Coordinates of C-alpha atoms in Angstrom, one line a residue:
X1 CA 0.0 0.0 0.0
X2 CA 1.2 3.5 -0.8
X3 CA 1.0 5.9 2.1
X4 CA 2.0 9.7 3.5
X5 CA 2.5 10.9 6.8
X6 CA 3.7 14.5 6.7
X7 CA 4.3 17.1 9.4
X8 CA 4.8 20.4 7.8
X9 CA 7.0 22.8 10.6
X10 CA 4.8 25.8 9.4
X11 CA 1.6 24.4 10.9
X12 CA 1.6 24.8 14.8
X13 CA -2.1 24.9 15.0
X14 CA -5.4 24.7 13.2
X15 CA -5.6 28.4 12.7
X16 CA -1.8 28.3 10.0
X17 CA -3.9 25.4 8.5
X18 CA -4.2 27.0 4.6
X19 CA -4.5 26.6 0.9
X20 CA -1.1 26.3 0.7
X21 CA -0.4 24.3 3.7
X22 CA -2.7 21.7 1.8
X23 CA -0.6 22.0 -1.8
X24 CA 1.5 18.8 -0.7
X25 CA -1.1 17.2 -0.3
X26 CA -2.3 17.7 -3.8
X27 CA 0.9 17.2 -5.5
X28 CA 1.2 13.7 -4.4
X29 CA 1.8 10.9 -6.8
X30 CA 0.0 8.3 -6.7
X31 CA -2.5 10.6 -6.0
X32 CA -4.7 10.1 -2.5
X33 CA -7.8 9.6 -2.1
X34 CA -8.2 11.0 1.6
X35 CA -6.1 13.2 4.0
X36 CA -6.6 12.4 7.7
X37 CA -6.1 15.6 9.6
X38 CA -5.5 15.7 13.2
X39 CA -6.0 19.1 14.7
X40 CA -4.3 18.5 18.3
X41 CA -6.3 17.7 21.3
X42 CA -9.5 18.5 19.9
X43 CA -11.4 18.5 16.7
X44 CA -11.3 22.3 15.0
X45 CA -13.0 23.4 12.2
X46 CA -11.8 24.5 8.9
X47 CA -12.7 26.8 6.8
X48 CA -15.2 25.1 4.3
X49 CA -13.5 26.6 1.1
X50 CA -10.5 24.7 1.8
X51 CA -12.4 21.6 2.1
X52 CA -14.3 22.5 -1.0
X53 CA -11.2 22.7 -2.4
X54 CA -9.6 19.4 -1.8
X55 CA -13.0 17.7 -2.9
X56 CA -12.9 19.3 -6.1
X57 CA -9.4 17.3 -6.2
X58 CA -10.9 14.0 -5.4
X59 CA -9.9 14.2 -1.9
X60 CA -11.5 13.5 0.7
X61 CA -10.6 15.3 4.0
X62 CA -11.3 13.8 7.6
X63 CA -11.0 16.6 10.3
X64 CA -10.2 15.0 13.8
X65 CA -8.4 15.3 17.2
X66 CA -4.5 14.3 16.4
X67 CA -5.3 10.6 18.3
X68 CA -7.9 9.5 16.6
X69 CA -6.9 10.9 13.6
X70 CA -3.4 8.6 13.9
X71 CA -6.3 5.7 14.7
X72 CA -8.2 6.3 11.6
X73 CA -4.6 6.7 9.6
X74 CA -3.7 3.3 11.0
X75 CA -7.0 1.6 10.3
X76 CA -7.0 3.3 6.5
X77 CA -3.5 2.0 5.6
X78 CA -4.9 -2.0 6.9
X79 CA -7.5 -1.6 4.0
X80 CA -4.8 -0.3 1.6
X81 CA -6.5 3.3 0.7
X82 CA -4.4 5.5 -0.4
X83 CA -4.2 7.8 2.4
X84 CA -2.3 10.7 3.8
X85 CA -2.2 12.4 7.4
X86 CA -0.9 15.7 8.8
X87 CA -0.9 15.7 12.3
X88 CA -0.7 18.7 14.5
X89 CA 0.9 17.7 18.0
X90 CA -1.5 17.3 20.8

């Protein structure tokens, strides 16, 4: 299975989380089909135009808190999607 875990040292917290923070994640290849965000201890919102965004690049973004996010990661690589995480310590 083919699989991205990236920690990007610009991102500190939700809030630096932007289009261009995402890019990488678009410029994969093989491309992915879903990016696993972890936000840190809890589960923030982004702003709906960058998850428009991704969409409209056939990925799908999943928006959690940074440990279940890792558990989602973790249970998306056993069924060999092709996924990719950025995880914001918690």
């Amino acid at each position: 299975p083919h699989s991205t875990l990236a920690v990007s040292p610009q991102v500190g917290s939700h809030r630096d989380i932007s289009h261009e923070s995402l890019s990488l994640f678009r410029l994969l290849e093989p491309q992915i089909e879903i990016l696993v965000l972890g936000t840190g201890d809890r589960v923030e919102r982004l702003h709906p135009a960058m998850l428009k965004q991704m969409r409209e690049c056939g990925i799908a973004v999943e928006v959690q808190d940074t440990a279940n996010a890792c558990a989602t990661f973790n249970f998306l690589m056993n069924e060999r999607r092709m996924v990719a995480a950025g995880l914001i310590p918690p």
